[in-house]
Amino acid sequence: VLLANTGESECTYVRSIVVSDNDEFVTLLGPSQDGVLSYEYVATEIGTNELSFMFVGNNTHAHSESTITIIVKEPDATEIQLTVDGETAFNQSESSVINGVFKFADENEGAYVDLITIYEDGVEIATAGPSDDGTFTYTYTPQKPGEHGLTFKYAGNNTHAAAESSINYHIRGYVL
């Protein structure tokens, strides 16, 4: 935010600038000796946001207002595709290798993200960091027999929507 007299390159003292988002008061900036103020915008909702910066004026300077339109889009849809190398029913002493790929929905190529969190029956058990092409491998070694659900989740961020995918296992116990 820069406050200067029309036609001048020199800035002027300003007591305060009112910042509004879609006509809702956000904050008050100032004072500033040189007319230079900064504001970092953090989007709180999807859609069109009109940021207004208003100087109300005083006895030497007229009212002034500038508006900036910022369009915040939804993160791109994503998905986690899983394939099991082998069976989903096996003995407790065995393991299962799961290959996955994190990607944008409706695209063939994988995409890099920081972390996939893995849950067994709703309890976090591991994380997987996909490679640059979005692929990852996880070896599941069950701790007890029974029915188990493995869920792979990505929490989402400002560019990738949250995603999850699950596999169900039947683990046979030891027979004595």
PDB file of C-alpha atoms in Angstrom:
ATOM      1  CA  VAL A   1       0.000   0.000   0.000  1.00  0.00           C
ATOM      2  CA  LEU A   2       1.521   3.298  -1.068  1.00  0.00           C
ATOM      3  CA  LEU A   3       0.003   6.672  -0.313  1.00  0.00           C
ATOM      4  CA  ALA A   4       1.238   9.586  -2.431  1.00  0.00           C
ATOM      5  CA  ASN A   5      -0.239  12.830  -3.698  1.00  0.00           C
ATOM      6  CA  THR A   6      -1.536  12.607  -7.268  1.00  0.00           C
ATOM      7  CA  GLY A   7       1.275  13.149  -9.762  1.00  0.00           C
ATOM      8  CA  GLU A   8       4.024  12.950  -7.129  1.00  0.00           C
ATOM      9  CA  SER A   9       6.554  10.196  -6.592  1.00  0.00           C
ATOM     10  CA  GLU A  10       7.186  11.201  -2.983  1.00  0.00           C
ATOM     11  CA  CYS A  11       5.077   9.473  -0.358  1.00  0.00           C
ATOM     12  CA  THR A  12       3.380  11.260   2.484  1.00  0.00           C
ATOM     13  CA  TYR A  13       2.672  10.615   6.160  1.00  0.00           C
ATOM     14  CA  VAL A  14      -0.489   8.623   6.750  1.00  0.00           C
ATOM     15  CA  ARG A  15      -2.159   7.974  10.081  1.00  0.00           C
ATOM     16  CA  SER A  16      -4.092   4.849   9.053  1.00  0.00           C
ATOM     17  CA  ILE A  17      -5.509   2.773   6.183  1.00  0.00           C
ATOM     18  CA  VAL A  18      -8.660   0.671   6.673  1.00  0.00           C
ATOM     19  CA  VAL A  19      -8.461  -2.798   5.080  1.00  0.00           C
ATOM     20  CA  SER A  20     -11.712  -4.589   4.206  1.00  0.00           C
ATOM     21  CA  ASP A  21     -12.418  -7.954   2.557  1.00  0.00           C
ATOM     22  CA  ASN A  22     -15.782  -8.129   0.746  1.00  0.00           C
ATOM     23  CA  ASP A  23     -16.926  -5.049   2.709  1.00  0.00           C
ATOM     24  CA  GLU A  24     -16.014  -6.660   6.057  1.00  0.00           C
ATOM     25  CA  PHE A  25     -13.455  -4.808   8.194  1.00  0.00           C
ATOM     26  CA  VAL A  26     -10.183  -6.776   8.461  1.00  0.00           C
ATOM     27  CA  THR A  27      -7.569  -4.500  10.019  1.00  0.00           C
ATOM     28  CA  LEU A  28      -6.229  -0.999  10.390  1.00  0.00           C
ATOM     29  CA  LEU A  29      -2.736  -0.291   8.989  1.00  0.00           C
ATOM     30  CA  GLY A  30      -0.545   2.558  10.099  1.00  0.00           C
ATOM     31  CA  PRO A  31       0.725   4.997  11.046  1.00  0.00           C
ATOM     32  CA  SER A  32       3.498   5.457   8.490  1.00  0.00           C
ATOM     33  CA  GLN A  33       5.950   8.350   8.234  1.00  0.00           C
ATOM     34  CA  ASP A  34       6.746   7.672   4.572  1.00  0.00           C
ATOM     35  CA  GLY A  35       3.325   6.543   3.304  1.00  0.00           C
ATOM     36  CA  VAL A  36       4.478   2.966   2.742  1.00  0.00           C
ATOM     37  CA  LEU A  37       2.446   0.230   4.453  1.00  0.00           C
ATOM     38  CA  SER A  38       2.344  -3.498   3.831  1.00  0.00           C
ATOM     39  CA  TYR A  39      -0.391  -6.077   4.242  1.00  0.00           C
ATOM     40  CA  GLU A  40      -0.163  -9.848   3.804  1.00  0.00           C
ATOM     41  CA  TYR A  41      -3.430 -11.354   2.595  1.00  0.00           C
ATOM     42  CA  VAL A  42      -4.356 -14.840   3.804  1.00  0.00           C
ATOM     43  CA  ALA A  43      -7.415 -16.297   2.058  1.00  0.00           C
ATOM     44  CA  THR A  44     -10.037 -17.714   4.399  1.00  0.00           C
ATOM     45  CA  GLU A  45     -12.585 -18.884   1.854  1.00  0.00           C
ATOM     46  CA  ILE A  46     -12.918 -20.008  -1.750  1.00  0.00           C
ATOM     47  CA  GLY A  47     -14.268 -17.512  -4.303  1.00  0.00           C
ATOM     48  CA  THR A  48     -13.894 -13.879  -5.256  1.00  0.00           C
ATOM     49  CA  ASN A  49     -12.512 -11.566  -2.609  1.00  0.00           C
ATOM     50  CA  GLU A  50     -12.446  -7.804  -2.991  1.00  0.00           C
ATOM     51  CA  LEU A  51      -9.783  -6.217  -0.832  1.00  0.00           C
ATOM     52  CA  SER A  52     -10.338  -2.537  -0.183  1.00  0.00           C
ATOM     53  CA  PHE A  53      -7.667  -0.173   1.143  1.00  0.00           C
ATOM     54  CA  MET A  54      -9.181   3.120   2.283  1.00  0.00           C
ATOM     55  CA  PHE A  55      -7.684   6.344   3.593  1.00  0.00           C
ATOM     56  CA  VAL A  56     -10.520   8.355   5.154  1.00  0.00           C
ATOM     57  CA  GLY A  57      -8.831  11.669   4.480  1.00  0.00           C
ATOM     58  CA  ASN A  58      -7.912  14.529   6.778  1.00  0.00           C
ATOM     59  CA  ASN A  59      -7.706  18.326   6.710  1.00  0.00           C
ATOM     60  CA  THR A  60      -4.891  18.285   4.095  1.00  0.00           C
ATOM     61  CA  HIS A  61      -5.544  15.095   2.083  1.00  0.00           C
ATOM     62  CA  ALA A  62      -8.727  13.890   0.384  1.00  0.00           C
ATOM     63  CA  HIS A  63     -10.357  10.516   0.876  1.00  0.00           C
ATOM     64  CA  SER A  64      -8.721   7.776  -1.229  1.00  0.00           C
ATOM     65  CA  GLU A  65      -9.596   4.127  -1.843  1.00  0.00           C
ATOM     66  CA  SER A  66      -8.166   1.286  -3.931  1.00  0.00           C
ATOM     67  CA  THR A  67      -9.698  -2.116  -4.527  1.00  0.00           C
ATOM     68  CA  ILE A  68      -8.007  -5.346  -5.573  1.00  0.00           C
ATOM     69  CA  THR A  69      -9.955  -8.434  -6.664  1.00  0.00           C
ATOM     70  CA  ILE A  70      -8.404 -11.773  -5.715  1.00  0.00           C
ATOM     71  CA  ILE A  71      -9.935 -15.034  -6.908  1.00  0.00           C
ATOM     72  CA  VAL A  72      -9.205 -17.949  -4.574  1.00  0.00           C
ATOM     73  CA  LYS A  73      -9.833 -21.272  -6.284  1.00  0.00           C
ATOM     74  CA  GLU A  74     -10.461 -24.652  -4.755  1.00  0.00           C
ATOM     75  CA  PRO A  75      -7.450 -26.942  -4.602  1.00  0.00           C
ATOM     76  CA  ASP A  76      -7.255 -29.378  -7.495  1.00  0.00           C
ATOM     77  CA  ALA A  77      -8.990 -32.706  -6.918  1.00  0.00           C
ATOM     78  CA  THR A  78      -6.597 -35.520  -6.093  1.00  0.00           C
ATOM     79  CA  GLU A  79      -6.653 -39.258  -5.565  1.00  0.00           C
ATOM     80  CA  ILE A  80      -4.514 -42.034  -4.156  1.00  0.00           C
ATOM     81  CA  GLN A  81      -4.486 -45.212  -6.221  1.00  0.00           C
ATOM     82  CA  LEU A  82      -3.400 -48.388  -4.432  1.00  0.00           C
ATOM     83  CA  THR A  83      -2.438 -51.835  -5.720  1.00  0.00           C
ATOM     84  CA  VAL A  84      -1.585 -54.839  -3.570  1.00  0.00           C
ATOM     85  CA  ASP A  85       1.295 -57.073  -4.593  1.00  0.00           C
ATOM     86  CA  GLY A  86      -0.246 -60.387  -3.544  1.00  0.00           C
ATOM     87  CA  GLU A  87      -3.319 -61.300  -1.504  1.00  0.00           C
ATOM     88  CA  THR A  88      -5.323 -59.357   1.063  1.00  0.00           C
ATOM     89  CA  ALA A  89      -5.907 -62.503   3.123  1.00  0.00           C
ATOM     90  CA  PHE A  90      -2.810 -64.104   4.650  1.00  0.00           C
ATOM     91  CA  ASN A  91      -1.235 -65.391   7.850  1.00  0.00           C
ATOM     92  CA  GLN A  92      -0.216 -63.106  10.706  1.00  0.00           C
ATOM     93  CA  SER A  93       3.494 -63.834  10.174  1.00  0.00           C
ATOM     94  CA  GLU A  94       3.388 -62.619   6.556  1.00  0.00           C
ATOM     95  CA  SER A  95       3.484 -59.159   4.982  1.00  0.00           C
ATOM     96  CA  SER A  96       1.798 -57.365   2.106  1.00  0.00           C
ATOM     97  CA  VAL A  97       3.476 -54.888  -0.241  1.00  0.00           C
ATOM     98  CA  ILE A  98       1.260 -51.985  -1.259  1.00  0.00           C
ATOM     99  CA  ASN A  99       2.197 -49.777  -4.193  1.00  0.00           C
ATOM    100  CA  GLY A 100       0.526 -46.410  -4.483  1.00  0.00           C
ATOM    101  CA  VAL A 101       0.460 -43.302  -6.574  1.00  0.00           C
ATOM    102  CA  PHE A 102      -0.774 -39.865  -5.539  1.00  0.00           C
ATOM    103  CA  LYS A 103      -2.096 -37.869  -8.488  1.00  0.00           C
ATOM    104  CA  PHE A 104      -4.470 -35.187  -9.626  1.00  0.00           C
ATOM    105  CA  ALA A 105      -7.869 -36.701 -10.377  1.00  0.00           C
ATOM    106  CA  ASP A 106      -8.446 -37.623 -14.030  1.00  0.00           C
ATOM    107  CA  GLU A 107      -4.748 -37.440 -14.906  1.00  0.00           C
ATOM    108  CA  ASN A 108      -2.404 -40.297 -15.745  1.00  0.00           C
ATOM    109  CA  GLU A 109       0.765 -38.860 -14.218  1.00  0.00           C
ATOM    110  CA  GLY A 110       1.552 -38.889 -10.515  1.00  0.00           C
ATOM    111  CA  ALA A 111       2.267 -35.710  -8.559  1.00  0.00           C
ATOM    112  CA  TYR A 112       4.660 -35.019  -5.689  1.00  0.00           C
ATOM    113  CA  VAL A 113       3.281 -34.253  -2.221  1.00  0.00           C
ATOM    114  CA  ASP A 114       5.039 -34.130   1.121  1.00  0.00           C
ATOM    115  CA  LEU A 115       3.393 -36.899   3.085  1.00  0.00           C
ATOM    116  CA  ILE A 116       0.790 -39.664   2.976  1.00  0.00           C
ATOM    117  CA  THR A 117      -0.343 -40.834   6.445  1.00  0.00           C
ATOM    118  CA  ILE A 118      -1.220 -44.510   6.877  1.00  0.00           C
ATOM    119  CA  TYR A 119      -3.823 -45.711   9.381  1.00  0.00           C
ATOM    120  CA  GLU A 120      -4.708 -49.226  10.524  1.00  0.00           C
ATOM    121  CA  ASP A 121      -8.252 -49.413  11.880  1.00  0.00           C
ATOM    122  CA  GLY A 122      -8.239 -45.631  12.410  1.00  0.00           C
ATOM    123  CA  VAL A 123      -4.894 -45.500  14.271  1.00  0.00           C
ATOM    124  CA  GLU A 124      -1.896 -43.849  12.612  1.00  0.00           C
ATOM    125  CA  ILE A 125       0.834 -46.432  12.045  1.00  0.00           C
ATOM    126  CA  ALA A 126       3.187 -44.910   9.473  1.00  0.00           C
ATOM    127  CA  THR A 127       3.834 -42.234   6.870  1.00  0.00           C
ATOM    128  CA  ALA A 128       5.007 -42.503   3.285  1.00  0.00           C
ATOM    129  CA  GLY A 129       6.775 -39.771   1.359  1.00  0.00           C
ATOM    130  CA  PRO A 130       5.979 -40.145  -2.348  1.00  0.00           C
ATOM    131  CA  SER A 131       8.780 -39.739  -4.882  1.00  0.00           C
ATOM    132  CA  ASP A 132       8.821 -36.930  -7.443  1.00  0.00           C
ATOM    133  CA  ASP A 133       6.411 -38.871  -9.677  1.00  0.00           C
ATOM    134  CA  GLY A 134       3.946 -39.439  -6.808  1.00  0.00           C
ATOM    135  CA  THR A 135       4.686 -43.141  -6.323  1.00  0.00           C
ATOM    136  CA  PHE A 136       5.275 -44.824  -2.976  1.00  0.00           C
ATOM    137  CA  THR A 137       5.583 -48.323  -1.521  1.00  0.00           C
ATOM    138  CA  TYR A 138       4.540 -49.524   1.920  1.00  0.00           C
ATOM    139  CA  THR A 139       5.018 -52.979   3.434  1.00  0.00           C
ATOM    140  CA  TYR A 140       2.191 -53.889   5.805  1.00  0.00           C
ATOM    141  CA  THR A 141       3.027 -56.369   8.554  1.00  0.00           C
ATOM    142  CA  PRO A 142      -0.051 -56.976  10.735  1.00  0.00           C
ATOM    143  CA  GLN A 143       0.390 -57.274  14.486  1.00  0.00           C
ATOM    144  CA  LYS A 144      -2.725 -59.364  15.202  1.00  0.00           C
ATOM    145  CA  PRO A 145      -5.205 -61.579  13.366  1.00  0.00           C
ATOM    146  CA  GLY A 146      -8.660 -60.433  12.270  1.00  0.00           C
ATOM    147  CA  GLU A 147     -10.207 -57.948   9.876  1.00  0.00           C
ATOM    148  CA  HIS A 148      -8.143 -54.803   9.359  1.00  0.00           C
ATOM    149  CA  GLY A 149      -8.627 -51.702   7.276  1.00  0.00           C
ATOM    150  CA  LEU A 150      -5.604 -49.783   6.013  1.00  0.00           C
ATOM    151  CA  THR A 151      -6.319 -46.187   5.000  1.00  0.00           C
ATOM    152  CA  PHE A 152      -3.876 -43.953   3.142  1.00  0.00           C
ATOM    153  CA  LYS A 153      -4.656 -40.241   3.642  1.00  0.00           C
ATOM    154  CA  TYR A 154      -3.345 -36.991   2.292  1.00  0.00           C
ATOM    155  CA  ALA A 155      -4.480 -33.994   4.383  1.00  0.00           C
ATOM    156  CA  GLY A 156      -4.523 -31.504   1.514  1.00  0.00           C
ATOM    157  CA  ASN A 157      -3.017 -28.034   1.144  1.00  0.00           C
ATOM    158  CA  ASN A 158      -3.632 -24.880  -0.868  1.00  0.00           C
ATOM    159  CA  THR A 159      -2.948 -26.621  -4.207  1.00  0.00           C
ATOM    160  CA  HIS A 160      -3.973 -30.248  -3.596  1.00  0.00           C
ATOM    161  CA  ALA A 161      -7.328 -31.323  -2.150  1.00  0.00           C
ATOM    162  CA  ALA A 162      -7.419 -33.967   0.579  1.00  0.00           C
ATOM    163  CA  ALA A 163      -7.558 -37.571  -0.620  1.00  0.00           C
ATOM    164  CA  GLU A 164      -7.776 -41.049   0.844  1.00  0.00           C
ATOM    165  CA  SER A 165      -7.943 -44.658  -0.254  1.00  0.00           C
ATOM    166  CA  SER A 166      -8.400 -47.886   1.712  1.00  0.00           C
ATOM    167  CA  ILE A 167      -7.668 -51.609   1.528  1.00  0.00           C
ATOM    168  CA  ASN A 168      -9.273 -54.267   3.734  1.00  0.00           C
ATOM    169  CA  TYR A 169      -7.309 -57.260   4.969  1.00  0.00           C
ATOM    170  CA  HIS A 170      -8.219 -60.572   6.562  1.00  0.00           C
ATOM    171  CA  ILE A 171      -5.325 -61.808   8.720  1.00  0.00           C
ATOM    172  CA  ARG A 172      -5.365 -65.413   9.799  1.00  0.00           C
ATOM    173  CA  GLY A 173      -4.019 -66.235  13.258  1.00  0.00           C
ATOM    174  CA  TYR A 174      -1.901 -69.214  14.266  1.00  0.00           C
ATOM    175  CA  VAL A 175      -3.621 -72.544  14.773  1.00  0.00           C
ATOM    176  CA  LEU A 176      -2.165 -74.588  17.622  1.00  0.00           C
TER     177      LEU A 176
END
